[in-house]
């Protein structure tokens, strides 16, 4: 058993990953939400791995340079073939409208 609370990979069941999301654009934005899902080949739906919001356990780092979040040590089933990341943000100049972009990573 590991001394820390970090998960250890189980090669036949899941692997362990970390993710950093950093905004690299030139417009002033405020990250609102980052959701991460994996597929399950035996179903038609995706399974949530984690969601980062400004007021949850996962904190979105808000600095004037580059809004970013990081999440360490999350398991993904070895049967999963896709990782979907959904990012929602607001423009600082028009805070009433939200924008969303989805990224899908396949293995």
XYZ file of N, CA and C in Angstrom, residues 7-72:
198
model
N -3.109 7.176 -5.895
C -3.427 5.868 -6.453
C -2.219 5.295 -7.163
N -2.145 4.005 -7.181
C -1.121 3.309 -7.950
C -1.813 2.680 -9.154
N -1.185 2.705 -10.324
C -1.822 2.092 -11.492
C -2.009 0.587 -11.312
N -3.090 0.093 -11.882
C -3.335 -1.350 -11.966
C -3.395 -1.646 -13.458
N -2.287 -2.093 -14.054
C -2.154 -2.182 -15.513
C -3.296 -2.883 -16.244
N -3.955 -3.828 -15.635
C -5.063 -4.520 -16.299
C -6.404 -3.821 -16.074
N -6.442 -2.836 -15.163
C -7.702 -2.193 -14.798
C -7.705 -0.708 -15.158
N -6.713 0.038 -14.685
C -6.649 1.473 -14.977
C -5.212 1.971 -14.927
N -5.003 3.091 -15.615
C -3.734 3.821 -15.556
C -3.991 5.145 -14.855
N -2.948 5.777 -14.359
C -3.058 7.033 -13.624
C -2.519 8.172 -14.485
N -3.255 9.290 -14.509
C -2.874 10.439 -15.319
C -2.978 11.726 -14.516
N -2.354 12.766 -15.034
C -2.483 14.129 -14.518
C -2.775 15.026 -15.705
N -3.413 16.165 -15.446
C -3.760 17.079 -16.523
C -3.594 18.518 -16.067
N -3.014 19.328 -16.941
C -2.947 20.772 -16.744
C -3.620 21.421 -17.940
N -4.494 22.385 -17.671
C -5.154 23.153 -18.722
C -4.772 24.606 -18.500
N -4.144 25.215 -19.501
C -3.713 26.609 -19.412
C -4.205 27.369 -20.633
N -4.837 28.498 -20.410
C -5.297 29.350 -21.499
C -4.093 30.078 -22.091
N -3.915 29.979 -23.419
C -2.755 30.598 -24.068
C -3.156 31.686 -25.054
N -4.431 32.057 -25.063
C -4.893 33.101 -25.977
C -4.514 34.484 -25.496
N -4.909 35.482 -26.282
C -4.553 36.860 -25.926
C -5.744 37.678 -25.439
N -6.933 37.093 -25.386
C -8.110 37.790 -24.882
C -8.211 37.560 -23.376
N -8.662 38.559 -22.627
C -8.847 38.392 -21.187
C -10.093 37.548 -20.947
N -9.904 36.414 -20.289
C -11.026 35.519 -20.013
C -11.036 35.120 -18.548
N -12.158 34.511 -18.150
C -12.289 33.908 -16.829
C -12.744 32.468 -17.054
N -11.906 31.498 -16.678
C -12.317 30.099 -16.775
C -13.481 29.879 -15.828
N -14.526 29.235 -16.325
C -15.715 29.011 -15.521
C -15.797 27.566 -15.031
N -15.464 26.629 -15.934
C -15.642 25.220 -15.604
C -14.803 24.362 -16.545
N -14.226 23.297 -16.011
C -13.523 22.299 -16.819
C -14.078 20.938 -16.400
N -14.644 20.217 -17.374
C -15.201 18.889 -17.123
C -14.402 17.863 -17.915
N -14.138 16.713 -17.304
C -13.373 15.670 -17.977
C -14.147 14.355 -17.869
N -14.324 13.708 -19.022
C -15.071 12.458 -19.118
C -14.252 11.423 -19.875
N -14.555 10.163 -19.634
C -13.992 9.078 -20.438
C -15.150 8.267 -20.992
N -14.885 7.591 -22.093
C -15.924 6.743 -22.650
C -15.920 5.391 -21.944
N -16.980 4.651 -22.163
C -17.077 3.269 -21.702
C -17.553 2.477 -22.908
N -16.673 1.682 -23.513
C -17.034 0.981 -24.746
C -18.279 0.098 -24.642
N -18.688 -0.277 -23.439
C -19.864 -1.136 -23.290
C -21.169 -0.345 -23.153
N -21.082 1.000 -23.174
C -22.289 1.827 -23.054
C -22.276 2.925 -24.110
N -23.375 3.666 -24.188
C -23.465 4.778 -25.138
C -23.193 6.126 -24.473
N -22.860 6.134 -23.195
C -22.636 7.389 -22.485
C -21.208 7.486 -21.969
N -20.833 8.715 -21.577
C -19.508 8.978 -21.018
C -19.590 9.001 -19.495
N -18.457 8.756 -18.846
C -18.382 8.726 -17.387
C -17.503 9.880 -16.922
N -18.026 10.689 -15.985
C -17.271 11.838 -15.473
C -16.075 11.362 -14.653
N -14.925 11.974 -14.913
C -13.732 11.732 -14.101
C -13.586 12.813 -13.043
N -13.738 14.079 -13.445
C -13.746 15.181 -12.489
C -14.275 16.439 -13.160
N -14.708 17.378 -12.330
C -15.151 18.692 -12.782
C -14.484 19.727 -11.897
N -13.890 20.728 -12.514
C -13.273 21.828 -11.769
C -14.107 23.080 -11.983
N -14.515 23.697 -10.890
C -15.214 24.980 -10.937
C -14.492 25.918 -9.986
N -14.855 27.165 -10.010
C -14.213 28.127 -9.132
C -14.531 27.918 -7.672
N -15.583 27.130 -7.355
C -15.975 26.992 -5.960
C -16.075 25.536 -5.490
N -15.336 24.645 -6.117
C -15.345 23.251 -5.692
C -14.031 22.864 -5.053
N -13.820 21.578 -4.903
C -12.562 21.076 -4.352
C -11.383 21.369 -5.269
N -11.640 21.348 -6.577
C -10.597 21.666 -7.547
C -10.678 23.147 -7.849
N -9.637 23.850 -7.581
C -9.641 25.304 -7.732
C -9.058 25.695 -9.080
N -9.770 26.549 -9.780
C -9.239 27.120 -11.007
C -8.342 28.276 -10.604
N -7.075 28.182 -10.979
C -6.117 29.240 -10.670
C -6.443 30.458 -11.520
N -6.722 31.566 -10.870
C -7.063 32.787 -11.589
C -5.928 33.783 -11.407
N -5.058 33.866 -12.400
C -4.029 34.893 -12.354
C -4.133 35.708 -13.625
N -3.593 36.889 -13.623
C -3.735 37.786 -14.767
C -2.928 37.323 -15.970
N -1.940 36.461 -15.756
C -1.100 35.986 -16.853
C -1.830 34.945 -17.697
N -2.131 33.796 -17.105
C -2.744 32.690 -17.830
C -3.682 31.924 -16.909
N -5.007 32.053 -17.102
C -5.919 31.234 -16.298
C -5.616 29.753 -16.539
N -5.556 28.957 -15.466
C -5.220 27.544 -15.629
C -5.776 26.711 -14.480
N -5.856 25.395 -14.703
C -6.186 24.441 -13.650
C -5.256 23.250 -13.797
N -5.088 22.532 -12.725
C -4.319 21.299 -12.764
C -5.018 20.260 -11.909
N -4.985 19.020 -12.355
C -5.562 17.933 -11.562
C -4.616 16.746 -11.653
N -4.243 16.224 -10.516
C -3.244 15.162 -10.442
C -3.886 13.835 -10.061
